[in-house]
Amino acid sequence: TVDVVQSVGRVMRKVQGKKYGYVILPIGIPADMKPEDALKDNQKYKVVWQVLQALRAHDDTFNAMVNKIDLNQARDSKLSIIGIGGGPDELDGVGKPSSAQTEMVFPYINEWRDAIYAKIVQKCGDRRYWEDWAKDIAYIAQAHVTRINNLLADADSDASRAFTDFVAGLRENLNPSVSHDDAVEMLAQHLITKPVFDALFENYSFASQNAVSVAMQRMLDQLQEQSLEKETETLSRFYDDVRQRASGIDNQAGKQKIMVELYDKFFRNAFTKMSERLGIVYTPIEVVDFIINSADWACRKEFGYGLTDKGVHILDPFTGTGTFMVRLLQSGLIKDEDLRRKYMHELHANEIVLLAYYIAAINIEETFHYRAGGHYEPFSGIVLTDTFQMAENATELDTVFPENNRRAAHQRSKEIRIIIGNPPYSAGQTSANDANQNQDYPKLNSRIRSTYAEYSTGTNKNSLYDSYIQAFRWASDRIGKQGIVCYVSNGAFIDGNAADGFRKSLADEFSAIYCFNLRGNQRTSGELSRQEGGKIFGSGSRAPIAITLLVKNPEHAGPCEIHYHDIGDYLSREEKLSIISSFGGMENVPCVRLKPNDSHDWINLRDPAFASFMAIGDKAGDESITLFGTYSNGLKSNRDAWVYNFCRTRLNQNMSAMINEYMRQRDRFQDLVNRKEANKADFNRHVSYDSGKISWNRSLLNDFARCVPHSFDGERVVPAIYRPYCREWLYFDRHMNDMVYRIPSLFPTTEATNTLISLTGTGSSKPFSALMMTTYPDL
């Protein structure tokens, strides 16, 4: 087929003044066959895709057109799909079909056209996926980090002094815990992404207009930017790819799809750690529209005004790519006569991630100008900030990001009436070797302790400090005595044991609660997992998801009204999104009124008779009657791959090597401290997180900070049950195991014998089971 196209091209070029001609590909279609069924025959239509691929290789404009088929609403004249046969309404060709052609019924020409266009995108799109580019960019970002650090090596240089001020500005705007390395990484992100936005939006220079971008560029200018830009030259093809993908898009939806691709595929692969720490996932449009409509309906129902009305300040505190604000501007809920006032004064958005902040600002600005027209006006309502940190302090002295700080102060001064969005989901890092822990917010966490945790009967309350729970606590305080909060979030709180205090607090603080349970808990297995159905966020989250609408109306009398709807069993992701879209908003959801019990259960209410049963064990000790006086959790090592092994010799080698590595790093750090070249409070900068040599956890890092020595002891190797009927060797040592609980009282010496009954823990997603054992149990 390539030879055929080359021959056609040569013939066309021989004709004087002729640059382009026609290539016609006839396709025979079985009668009455649906497009999707016919096009599954890859062998039959293989030649079509081959010819199109060959044409793309010889014609850049045709190539660009194919790449934008799935983005543009209008169809390019370079590619026509015509049909013969069928009745007059279906004709899309030239002339009338013959009687023979009419007998070969060819209905659904429009469906066929759409199906073939979709197949062309699938079969012929060979633009390099942004996930692949992200791998290159992750490497180049690290190269930028190294170069910037080299330029800052001289602490007395002008660049280093300017960088110190820059870091101070970031700490004021984001979080006091922003480190030297965090600041360097942000500069590297800016270096890489600035040309992306120049490529995406050639009509106006976002990078030279945005307050944060200007501050970043000013810092880079002092770091001899010319020497840093050499690395980005290798990305010229990537920037060309972005520019080609973005040029000529004829609708806002297509532009937004590019934004989503850039954020969801490029960012999460290029800067993985930050994405994981902040729990970044992209919110489906169906969910965004549902939340916006629900907030407007609740406002009108409770207070008599809508989102478009004057003085109604709306905030998306975790804006990501700005989808909530974009869809609000596109929804029609804001009237034309209110549009400019809303955009300039009453819409607010916060974002902590630099790249996402850039995308959100551009996305919102483009949407506004697409609707309002006129000259470019930046969206002054967006702030690069840590939303939770804004409630911790209110400093306004920053000179590095003065405009951004002014915007934050302006937002703090307003009475926010509506909070909408998708808060991050992150309970904390899974491994200390990631050096990727969540930020600490003393004031916010204190509020959680005095409310959600105070009222909780759960033993382990760590889940109450998950960032999505923090988002509820923050929002409830931020709207004060009156307002609306509507989030799509982790839905584990609906039935979680430790969340009883959270549920109680919601009922105490709000006059009405609407909870739409979207299910999708994939931390289950088997039939239960299938029953939970598809994940709304795809691979972005395995947690159950819920849309929660909270209303604070000071004029409401009586207890909180709790309305609940479960989306149902065995539904796919697509089916769930279709249901959400069909409802449109919470007003159309067939909710039931819940009546929580005294234990604050919303669903699956516990049987009160359970409280009369004798407890297996109780932390109250001698004051209660229990079946057993001694009980414990199983061992939680937080480094299973190191402390367990089927081979005792290999276990000894692993643990000996790890402890030796710890001592090597500890001795080096101790020497630096003794020579006053290091500060114990800044120990993290002197830790090597190579997971092939050592496995860190909280307690071992604390020991390192205090320079505590450790040594290998072969006598601590004991038999253990790692999983049911799976016996392994275990290195049992309080210093090398994260949590030993009360196991030392069950086995006071390594030679001691005992018989244990292991039960499924409370709150487990696994069915109940019991197992007898005579060795050390795993968690």
mmCIF file of C-alpha atoms in Angstrom, residues 80-299:
data_model
loop_
_atom_site.group_PDB
_atom_site.id
_atom_site.type_symbol
_atom_site.label_atom_id
_atom_site.label_comp_id
_atom_site.label_asym_id
_atom_site.label_seq_id
_atom_site.Cartn_x
_atom_site.Cartn_y
_atom_site.Cartn_z
ATOM 1 C CA SER A 80 -14.947 12.307 3.461
ATOM 2 C CA ILE A 81 -16.927 9.196 4.307
ATOM 3 C CA ILE A 82 -19.770 8.746 1.830
ATOM 4 C CA GLY A 83 -22.208 5.913 1.245
ATOM 5 C CA ILE A 84 -24.566 4.550 -1.370
ATOM 6 C CA GLY A 85 -27.705 2.496 -0.766
ATOM 7 C CA GLY A 86 -30.636 2.869 1.606
ATOM 8 C CA GLY A 87 -33.503 5.331 1.389
ATOM 9 C CA PRO A 88 -33.374 9.014 0.401
ATOM 10 C CA ASP A 89 -32.803 10.192 3.969
ATOM 11 C CA GLU A 90 -29.641 8.159 4.281
ATOM 12 C CA LEU A 91 -28.098 9.205 0.945
ATOM 13 C CA ASP A 92 -24.770 10.941 1.380
ATOM 14 C CA GLY A 93 -23.261 10.415 -2.044
ATOM 15 C CA VAL A 94 -23.630 12.008 -5.443
ATOM 16 C CA GLY A 95 -26.503 10.802 -7.605
ATOM 17 C CA LYS A 96 -29.225 8.260 -6.972
ATOM 18 C CA PRO A 97 -28.489 4.627 -6.205
ATOM 19 C CA SER A 98 -29.554 2.001 -8.702
ATOM 20 C CA SER A 99 -32.196 -0.550 -7.854
ATOM 21 C CA ALA A 100 -29.447 -3.108 -7.321
ATOM 22 C CA GLN A 101 -27.752 -0.779 -4.883
ATOM 23 C CA THR A 102 -31.040 -0.114 -3.126
ATOM 24 C CA GLU A 103 -31.489 -3.843 -2.535
ATOM 25 C CA MET A 104 -28.127 -3.837 -0.781
ATOM 26 C CA VAL A 105 -29.590 -1.901 2.130
ATOM 27 C CA PHE A 106 -27.100 0.571 3.598
ATOM 28 C CA PRO A 107 -28.798 2.338 6.488
ATOM 29 C CA TYR A 108 -27.229 4.314 9.316
ATOM 30 C CA ILE A 109 -24.719 6.282 7.195
ATOM 31 C CA ASN A 110 -24.227 8.779 10.041
ATOM 32 C CA GLU A 111 -23.515 5.973 12.511
ATOM 33 C CA TRP A 112 -21.044 4.471 10.040
ATOM 34 C CA ARG A 113 -19.331 7.807 9.567
ATOM 35 C CA ASP A 114 -18.889 8.288 13.326
ATOM 36 C CA ALA A 115 -17.720 4.706 13.774
ATOM 37 C CA ILE A 116 -15.107 4.996 11.014
ATOM 38 C CA TYR A 117 -13.836 8.324 12.341
ATOM 39 C CA ALA A 118 -13.460 6.738 15.781
ATOM 40 C CA LYS A 119 -11.655 3.735 14.272
ATOM 41 C CA ILE A 120 -9.272 6.006 12.364
ATOM 42 C CA VAL A 121 -8.269 7.661 15.642
ATOM 43 C CA GLN A 122 -7.687 4.231 17.191
ATOM 44 C CA LYS A 123 -5.886 2.608 14.266
ATOM 45 C CA CYS A 124 -3.978 5.506 12.736
ATOM 46 C CA GLY A 125 -3.091 7.717 15.677
ATOM 47 C CA ASP A 126 0.614 7.332 16.057
ATOM 48 C CA ARG A 127 1.422 10.554 17.882
ATOM 49 C CA ARG A 128 3.648 9.709 20.767
ATOM 50 C CA TYR A 129 1.605 9.229 23.931
ATOM 51 C CA TRP A 130 2.300 11.769 26.637
ATOM 52 C CA GLU A 131 2.885 8.959 29.121
ATOM 53 C CA ASP A 132 6.007 8.088 27.091
ATOM 54 C CA TRP A 133 7.131 11.712 26.960
ATOM 55 C CA ALA A 134 6.679 11.876 30.723
ATOM 56 C CA LYS A 135 9.396 9.254 31.204
ATOM 57 C CA ASP A 136 11.869 11.433 29.291
ATOM 58 C CA ILE A 137 10.719 14.503 31.151
ATOM 59 C CA ALA A 138 11.143 12.854 34.549
ATOM 60 C CA TYR A 139 14.771 12.233 33.605
ATOM 61 C CA ILE A 140 15.259 15.778 32.254
ATOM 62 C CA ALA A 141 13.630 17.281 35.351
ATOM 63 C CA GLN A 142 16.215 15.464 37.451
ATOM 64 C CA ALA A 143 18.981 16.848 35.222
ATOM 65 C CA HIS A 144 17.595 20.353 35.805
ATOM 66 C CA VAL A 145 17.562 19.719 39.546
ATOM 67 C CA THR A 146 21.240 18.732 39.458
ATOM 68 C CA ARG A 147 22.214 21.797 37.425
ATOM 69 C CA ILE A 148 20.275 24.210 39.630
ATOM 70 C CA ASN A 149 21.852 22.716 42.750
ATOM 71 C CA ASN A 150 25.288 23.155 41.178
ATOM 72 C CA LEU A 151 24.526 26.816 40.504
ATOM 73 C CA LEU A 152 23.535 27.205 44.165
ATOM 74 C CA ALA A 153 26.633 25.471 45.517
ATOM 75 C CA ASP A 154 28.231 28.808 46.474
ATOM 76 C CA ALA A 155 26.216 29.917 49.519
ATOM 77 C CA ASP A 156 27.623 33.469 49.284
ATOM 78 C CA SER A 157 26.633 34.081 45.665
ATOM 79 C CA ASP A 158 23.893 36.505 44.632
ATOM 80 C CA ALA A 159 21.963 33.570 43.161
ATOM 81 C CA SER A 160 22.041 31.678 46.483
ATOM 82 C CA ARG A 161 20.859 34.709 48.411
ATOM 83 C CA ALA A 162 18.046 35.255 45.916
ATOM 84 C CA PHE A 163 17.154 31.566 46.185
ATOM 85 C CA THR A 164 16.951 31.845 49.981
ATOM 86 C CA ASP A 165 14.385 34.624 49.565
ATOM 87 C CA PHE A 166 12.593 32.523 46.951
ATOM 88 C CA VAL A 167 12.281 29.559 49.359
ATOM 89 C CA ALA A 168 11.005 31.916 52.067
ATOM 90 C CA GLY A 169 8.335 33.131 49.631
ATOM 91 C CA LEU A 170 7.262 29.574 48.853
ATOM 92 C CA ARG A 171 6.999 28.826 52.561
ATOM 93 C CA GLU A 172 4.740 31.838 53.008
ATOM 94 C CA ASN A 173 2.550 30.910 50.051
ATOM 95 C CA LEU A 174 2.506 27.116 50.320
ATOM 96 C CA ASN A 175 3.709 25.538 53.539
ATOM 97 C CA PRO A 176 6.452 26.244 56.122
ATOM 98 C CA SER A 177 7.809 22.760 55.480
ATOM 99 C CA VAL A 178 8.792 23.561 51.862
ATOM 100 C CA SER A 179 12.413 22.455 51.610
ATOM 101 C CA HIS A 180 15.368 23.468 49.472
ATOM 102 C CA ASP A 181 14.749 20.382 47.309
ATOM 103 C CA ASP A 182 11.037 21.182 46.902
ATOM 104 C CA ALA A 183 11.862 24.676 45.654
ATOM 105 C CA VAL A 184 14.455 23.369 43.185
ATOM 106 C CA GLU A 185 11.951 20.836 41.849
ATOM 107 C CA MET A 186 9.386 23.586 41.279
ATOM 108 C CA LEU A 187 11.899 25.592 39.255
ATOM 109 C CA ALA A 188 12.631 22.480 37.190
ATOM 110 C CA GLN A 189 8.890 21.998 36.598
ATOM 111 C CA HIS A 190 8.574 25.614 35.470
ATOM 112 C CA LEU A 191 11.494 25.257 33.053
ATOM 113 C CA ILE A 192 9.891 22.231 31.432
ATOM 114 C CA THR A 193 6.299 23.415 31.355
ATOM 115 C CA LYS A 194 6.689 27.054 30.278
ATOM 116 C CA PRO A 195 7.264 26.109 26.603
ATOM 117 C CA VAL A 196 4.259 23.764 26.835
ATOM 118 C CA PHE A 197 1.942 26.676 27.574
ATOM 119 C CA ASP A 198 3.618 28.847 24.972
ATOM 120 C CA ALA A 199 2.848 26.043 22.509
ATOM 121 C CA LEU A 200 -0.727 25.492 23.707
ATOM 122 C CA PHE A 201 -1.783 29.136 23.843
ATOM 123 C CA GLU A 202 -0.073 31.156 21.158
ATOM 124 C CA ASN A 203 -2.735 33.895 21.208
ATOM 125 C CA TYR A 204 -1.415 35.370 24.448
ATOM 126 C CA SER A 205 1.701 34.801 26.495
ATOM 127 C CA PHE A 206 0.429 33.241 29.695
ATOM 128 C CA ALA A 207 3.943 32.826 31.074
ATOM 129 C CA SER A 208 4.593 36.579 30.924
ATOM 130 C CA GLN A 209 1.182 37.531 32.357
ATOM 131 C CA ASN A 210 0.692 35.093 35.248
ATOM 132 C CA ALA A 211 1.942 36.393 38.616
ATOM 133 C CA VAL A 212 3.476 33.108 39.777
ATOM 134 C CA SER A 213 5.057 32.358 36.407
ATOM 135 C CA VAL A 214 6.702 35.800 36.402
ATOM 136 C CA ALA A 215 8.144 35.191 39.891
ATOM 137 C CA MET A 216 9.475 31.779 38.861
ATOM 138 C CA GLN A 217 11.061 33.223 35.735
ATOM 139 C CA ARG A 218 12.672 36.036 37.722
ATOM 140 C CA MET A 219 14.370 33.460 39.930
ATOM 141 C CA LEU A 220 15.546 31.430 36.947
ATOM 142 C CA ASP A 221 16.953 34.552 35.295
ATOM 143 C CA GLN A 222 19.239 34.943 38.279
ATOM 144 C CA LEU A 223 20.357 31.332 37.866
ATOM 145 C CA GLN A 224 21.763 31.924 34.376
ATOM 146 C CA GLU A 225 18.755 30.436 32.629
ATOM 147 C CA GLN A 226 20.629 30.058 29.338
ATOM 148 C CA SER A 227 22.698 27.201 30.741
ATOM 149 C CA LEU A 228 19.539 25.503 32.011
ATOM 150 C CA GLU A 229 17.609 25.691 28.773
ATOM 151 C CA LYS A 230 20.028 23.431 26.891
ATOM 152 C CA GLU A 231 18.312 20.350 28.303
ATOM 153 C CA THR A 232 14.900 21.444 27.060
ATOM 154 C CA GLU A 233 16.191 21.504 23.483
ATOM 155 C CA THR A 234 15.902 17.712 23.508
ATOM 156 C CA LEU A 235 12.178 18.183 24.127
ATOM 157 C CA SER A 236 11.588 20.224 20.971
ATOM 158 C CA ARG A 237 9.706 17.305 19.395
ATOM 159 C CA PHE A 238 7.483 17.074 22.465
ATOM 160 C CA TYR A 239 6.666 20.793 22.298
ATOM 161 C CA ASP A 240 5.991 20.453 18.569
ATOM 162 C CA ASP A 241 3.670 17.549 19.339
ATOM 163 C CA VAL A 242 1.776 19.684 21.877
ATOM 164 C CA ARG A 243 1.572 22.620 19.461
ATOM 165 C CA GLN A 244 0.284 20.428 16.622
ATOM 166 C CA ARG A 245 -2.210 18.718 18.922
ATOM 167 C CA ALA A 246 -3.578 22.089 20.110
ATOM 168 C CA SER A 247 -3.635 24.130 16.894
ATOM 169 C CA GLY A 248 -6.916 24.524 15.069
ATOM 170 C CA ILE A 249 -9.198 23.054 17.749
ATOM 171 C CA ASP A 250 -12.658 24.473 17.061
ATOM 172 C CA ASN A 251 -14.357 23.950 20.443
ATOM 173 C CA GLN A 252 -13.783 24.332 24.185
ATOM 174 C CA ALA A 253 -14.387 20.645 24.909
ATOM 175 C CA GLY A 254 -11.525 19.692 22.595
ATOM 176 C CA LYS A 255 -9.149 22.145 24.262
ATOM 177 C CA GLN A 256 -10.154 20.872 27.663
ATOM 178 C CA LYS A 257 -9.500 17.297 26.570
ATOM 179 C CA ILE A 258 -5.926 18.303 25.770
ATOM 180 C CA MET A 259 -5.671 19.841 29.243
ATOM 181 C CA VAL A 260 -6.881 16.629 30.825
ATOM 182 C CA GLU A 261 -4.405 14.580 28.802
ATOM 183 C CA LEU A 262 -1.571 16.889 29.767
ATOM 184 C CA TYR A 263 -2.440 16.748 33.453
ATOM 185 C CA ASP A 264 -3.607 13.154 33.846
ATOM 186 C CA LYS A 265 -1.080 11.408 31.613
ATOM 187 C CA PHE A 266 1.899 13.759 31.449
ATOM 188 C CA PHE A 267 2.013 15.177 34.978
ATOM 189 C CA ARG A 268 1.228 12.033 36.967
ATOM 190 C CA ASN A 269 3.970 10.126 35.145
ATOM 191 C CA ALA A 270 6.565 12.898 35.082
ATOM 192 C CA PHE A 271 6.203 13.898 38.754
ATOM 193 C CA THR A 272 4.969 10.707 40.392
ATOM 194 C CA LYS A 273 5.847 11.342 44.041
ATOM 195 C CA MET A 274 4.001 14.636 44.296
ATOM 196 C CA SER A 275 0.980 13.112 42.575
ATOM 197 C CA GLU A 276 0.917 10.239 45.098
ATOM 198 C CA ARG A 277 1.421 12.462 48.144
ATOM 199 C CA LEU A 278 -1.367 14.826 47.160
ATOM 200 C CA GLY A 279 -3.768 12.116 46.041
ATOM 201 C CA ILE A 280 -4.247 13.683 42.623
ATOM 202 C CA VAL A 281 -7.037 12.260 40.449
ATOM 203 C CA TYR A 282 -9.039 13.841 37.629
ATOM 204 C CA THR A 283 -12.767 14.316 38.262
ATOM 205 C CA PRO A 284 -15.148 13.014 35.548
ATOM 206 C CA ILE A 285 -17.187 15.778 33.913
ATOM 207 C CA GLU A 286 -20.455 14.019 34.844
ATOM 208 C CA VAL A 287 -19.534 14.293 38.525
ATOM 209 C CA VAL A 288 -18.402 17.911 38.202
ATOM 210 C CA ASP A 289 -21.673 18.947 36.549
ATOM 211 C CA PHE A 290 -23.688 17.046 39.158
ATOM 212 C CA ILE A 291 -21.936 18.880 42.014
ATOM 213 C CA ILE A 292 -22.321 22.322 40.422
ATOM 214 C CA ASN A 293 -26.039 21.779 39.769
ATOM 215 C CA SER A 294 -26.527 20.376 43.276
ATOM 216 C CA ALA A 295 -24.895 23.401 44.897
ATOM 217 C CA ASP A 296 -27.074 25.787 42.899
ATOM 218 C CA TRP A 297 -30.244 23.818 43.741
ATOM 219 C CA ALA A 298 -29.426 23.646 47.458
ATOM 220 C CA CYS A 299 -28.684 27.386 47.547
#
